[in-house]
Short mmCIF file of C-alpha atoms in Angstrom, two decimals:
data_model
loop_
_atom_site.label_atom_id
_atom_site.label_comp_id
_atom_site.label_asym_id
_atom_site.label_seq_id
_atom_site.Cartn_x
_atom_site.Cartn_y
_atom_site.Cartn_z
CA MET A 1 123.79 136.81 74.30
CA ILE A 2 122.68 133.27 73.45
CA PRO A 3 123.46 130.94 76.34
CA SER A 4 125.65 127.93 75.50
CA ASP A 5 124.26 124.41 75.81
CA SER A 6 124.91 122.84 79.13
CA THR A 7 126.72 119.52 79.49
CA GLU A 8 123.47 118.00 80.72
CA ASP A 9 121.57 119.12 77.60
CA ARG A 10 124.27 117.78 75.30
CA GLY A 11 124.07 114.39 77.00
CA THR A 12 120.27 114.22 77.02
CA LEU A 13 119.72 114.47 73.24
CA PRO A 14 121.77 111.38 72.27
CA THR A 15 120.03 109.44 75.02
CA ILE A 16 116.61 110.37 73.66
CA ILE A 17 117.63 109.44 70.10
CA THR A 18 118.97 106.08 71.29
CA CYS A 19 115.71 105.33 73.12
CA ILE A 20 113.67 106.18 70.02
CA ILE A 21 115.78 103.88 67.85
CA LEU A 22 115.46 101.03 70.35
CA LEU A 23 111.68 101.46 70.51
CA LEU A 24 111.45 101.38 66.70
CA LEU A 25 113.55 98.23 66.52
CA ILE A 26 111.43 96.52 69.17
CA SER A 27 108.22 97.50 67.37
CA PHE A 28 109.56 96.29 64.02
CA SER A 29 110.74 92.96 65.38
CA GLY A 30 107.34 92.44 66.95
CA CYS A 31 105.77 92.68 63.49
CA LEU A 32 107.93 89.91 62.05
CA GLN A 33 106.58 86.38 61.95
CA SER A 34 108.80 83.87 63.70
CA TYR A 35 109.12 80.49 61.99
CA SER A 36 110.85 77.24 62.84
CA GLY A 37 113.85 77.69 60.54
CA LYS A 38 113.20 74.27 59.01
CA LYS A 39 114.65 73.81 55.53
CA ALA A 40 111.95 73.54 52.86
CA PRO A 41 111.98 70.50 50.55
CA LYS A 42 112.60 70.77 46.81
CA ALA A 43 110.62 69.24 43.99
CA ALA A 44 112.00 66.06 42.45
CA ALA A 45 110.81 64.70 39.08
CA GLY A 46 107.92 67.18 39.04
CA VAL A 47 106.61 66.42 42.56
CA LEU A 48 107.03 68.65 45.61
CA ASP A 49 106.28 66.68 48.77
CA LEU A 50 105.13 69.06 51.52
CA ARG A 51 103.34 66.50 53.67
CA GLU A 52 105.83 67.10 56.49
CA TRP A 53 105.60 70.87 56.16
CA ASP A 54 103.45 72.94 58.55
CA PHE A 55 102.79 76.34 56.96
CA LYS A 56 101.71 77.86 60.27
CA LYS A 57 104.84 76.73 62.12
CA ASP A 58 107.38 76.52 59.29
CA GLY A 59 106.25 79.46 57.14
CA PRO A 60 105.81 79.87 53.36
CA VAL A 61 107.96 78.00 50.85
CA THR A 62 109.48 78.86 47.50
CA LEU A 63 108.51 76.43 44.76
CA GLU A 64 111.87 75.17 43.59
CA GLY A 65 113.50 72.03 42.29
CA GLU A 66 112.53 69.99 39.22
CA SER A 67 109.35 70.76 37.32
CA GLU A 68 107.93 68.75 34.43
CA PHE A 69 108.61 70.69 31.26
CA TYR A 70 107.13 70.34 27.77
CA TRP A 71 109.05 72.48 25.29
CA LYS A 72 107.17 73.91 22.31
CA LYS A 73 103.88 72.52 23.65
CA LEU A 74 100.91 74.35 25.23
CA LEU A 75 99.09 71.59 27.11
CA THR A 76 95.87 71.86 29.11
CA PRO A 77 94.57 69.71 31.98
CA ASP A 78 92.44 67.82 29.42
CA ASP A 79 95.61 66.95 27.50
CA PHE A 80 97.15 65.38 30.57
CA ARG A 81 93.96 63.43 31.28
CA ALA A 82 93.79 62.06 27.73
CA ILE A 83 95.55 58.71 27.40
CA HIS A 84 96.75 59.34 23.85
CA THR A 85 98.68 62.49 24.85
CA ILE A 86 100.59 60.98 27.77
CA MET A 87 104.28 61.51 27.14
CA GLU A 88 107.54 61.29 29.03
CA PRO A 89 108.24 64.78 30.41
CA ASP A 90 111.53 66.60 30.41
CA LEU A 91 112.60 68.21 33.68
CA ILE A 92 113.71 71.78 34.24
CA LYS A 93 114.93 73.67 37.28
CA ILE A 94 112.66 76.27 38.87
CA PRO A 95 112.62 79.12 39.68
CA GLY A 96 114.47 80.79 36.84
CA THR A 97 114.29 81.30 33.13
CA TRP A 98 114.48 78.33 30.77
CA LYS A 99 117.09 80.17 28.68
CA GLY A 100 120.42 78.37 28.86
CA GLN A 101 119.11 75.27 30.63
CA ALA A 102 120.01 71.95 29.02
CA LEU A 103 117.31 69.94 27.30
CA LYS A 104 118.18 66.72 25.46
CA GLY A 105 121.81 67.78 25.34
CA ARG A 106 121.15 71.25 23.92
CA LYS A 107 120.80 74.62 25.63
CA LEU A 108 117.38 76.21 25.35
CA PRO A 109 117.08 79.61 23.63
CA GLY A 110 115.31 82.57 25.22
CA PRO A 111 112.37 82.91 22.81
CA GLY A 112 109.85 80.09 22.87
CA HIS A 113 106.77 78.60 24.48
CA ALA A 114 106.32 75.68 26.85
CA THR A 115 104.22 74.05 29.55
CA TYR A 116 105.27 73.55 33.16
CA ARG A 117 103.57 70.96 35.38
CA LEU A 118 104.20 70.59 39.10
CA THR A 119 102.36 68.37 41.58
CA LEU A 120 102.26 69.42 45.25
CA LEU A 121 101.50 66.95 48.04
CA LEU A 122 100.17 68.64 51.17
CA LYS A 123 99.38 67.80 54.75
CA PRO A 124 95.66 68.55 55.33
CA SER A 125 95.12 71.69 57.38
CA ASP A 126 92.47 74.30 58.14
CA ASP A 127 94.36 77.00 56.23
CA LEU A 128 93.52 78.61 52.91
CA LEU A 129 96.71 78.55 50.84
CA THR A 130 97.83 81.31 48.51
CA MET A 131 100.46 81.52 45.78
CA LYS A 132 102.42 84.74 45.41
CA PHE A 133 103.94 85.36 41.99
CA PHE A 134 106.97 87.61 41.52
CA GLU A 135 109.14 88.49 38.51
CA MET A 136 106.76 86.89 36.02
CA SER A 137 106.88 88.87 32.80
CA GLU A 138 105.99 86.43 30.05
CA ALA A 139 102.47 85.70 28.83
CA HIS A 140 100.99 82.82 30.77
CA VAL A 141 97.91 80.79 31.64
CA ILE A 142 97.73 79.03 35.02
CA TYR A 143 95.58 75.99 35.85
CA ILE A 144 95.15 74.70 39.41
CA ASN A 145 93.59 71.24 39.77
CA GLY A 146 92.08 71.47 36.30
CA ILE A 147 90.63 74.96 36.71
CA ARG A 148 91.95 77.97 34.84
CA VAL A 149 92.67 80.50 37.59
CA GLN A 150 94.68 83.16 35.80
CA ALA A 151 95.59 84.38 32.32
CA ARG A 152 97.89 87.32 31.63
CA GLY A 153 98.86 88.59 28.23
CA ILE A 154 98.33 86.38 25.18
CA VAL A 155 100.09 83.01 25.07
CA GLY A 156 101.20 82.23 21.53
CA THR A 157 103.58 80.16 19.46
CA GLY A 158 105.52 83.05 17.93
CA ILE A 159 106.30 86.74 18.33
CA SER A 160 103.29 87.75 16.20
CA THR A 161 100.83 85.78 18.35
CA THR A 162 102.25 86.57 21.80
CA ALA A 163 101.59 89.59 24.00
CA PRO A 164 103.58 89.72 27.27
CA ALA A 165 102.26 90.86 30.63
CA TYR A 166 103.83 91.57 34.00
CA THR A 167 102.49 89.75 37.06
CA ARG A 168 103.07 90.39 40.74
CA GLU A 169 100.00 89.20 42.59
CA LEU A 170 98.31 86.62 44.81
CA ILE A 171 96.18 83.63 43.83
CA SER A 172 94.18 81.64 46.37
CA ILE A 173 94.78 78.11 45.18
CA ALA A 174 93.78 75.60 47.85
CA SER A 175 90.87 75.39 50.24
CA PRO A 176 91.26 73.89 53.73
CA GLY A 177 91.80 70.14 53.66
CA THR A 178 93.41 70.03 50.21
CA GLU A 179 95.98 67.23 49.95
CA ARG A 180 97.09 67.50 46.32
CA ILE A 181 97.61 70.39 43.92
CA GLU A 182 98.32 70.03 40.23
CA MET A 183 99.69 73.28 38.81
CA ILE A 184 99.99 73.67 35.04
CA ILE A 185 101.45 76.82 33.49
CA ASN A 186 101.39 77.59 29.78
CA SER A 187 104.06 80.18 29.07
CA SER A 188 105.33 82.00 26.00
CA ASN A 189 108.16 84.50 25.83
CA TYR A 190 109.41 85.88 22.53
CA LEU A 191 110.76 89.23 23.74
CA GLU A 192 113.43 87.81 26.06
CA LYS A 193 112.42 89.88 29.06
CA LEU A 194 112.55 88.29 32.51
CA GLY A 195 110.95 85.10 31.29
CA ALA A 196 110.87 83.60 34.76
CA ALA A 197 108.70 83.38 37.83
CA LYS A 198 109.43 83.13 41.51
CA ILE A 199 106.45 81.53 43.25
CA PHE A 200 105.84 81.42 47.00
CA LEU A 201 103.24 79.20 48.66
CA GLY A 202 101.89 79.98 52.11
CA ARG A 203 98.86 80.68 54.22
CA ASP A 204 96.47 83.37 53.04
CA SER A 205 96.86 85.12 56.42
CA ASP A 206 100.69 85.39 56.22
#
């Protein structure tokens, strides 16, 4: 005969399971970084002012707001430095695809190529800053402070000259003490995939 479970045994097992769950929750919460809960600023007219933002205390930020936008143009840092190419930029909301956003009274199509330009103002710190790119599927070239730091796929001006690429990676973009970052992104998307990027900026150690 197999003896039946005692009342004590039946009560012990749920208690053990509960303790294990509590220990796992405590361990998991201990791994999470605690930040201030401060609301991150948004870019206005192509400038994101982070001089009041402490990445160690306040955490990483999502680059969002208004970015300079140059439709049907693939501009380099040299173009922006050249006096004869200075032009009044359009503005576009980031993150998100350009498709459907209004430009000069008309909605942008999905296929196309363009240049984004965003200036970040930073409070000097001892931290190395890193950008994390998510959901970026179009071909692109990224310049940080005049230096080409990444190229994925082939940026072109039509479907025959463009080759898309998927990006989900980190780029170290600012050394300690940096107070200003100019980010320029050449982008082309003629296959109407994601066509957008979500970019996070934070400390390399986070």
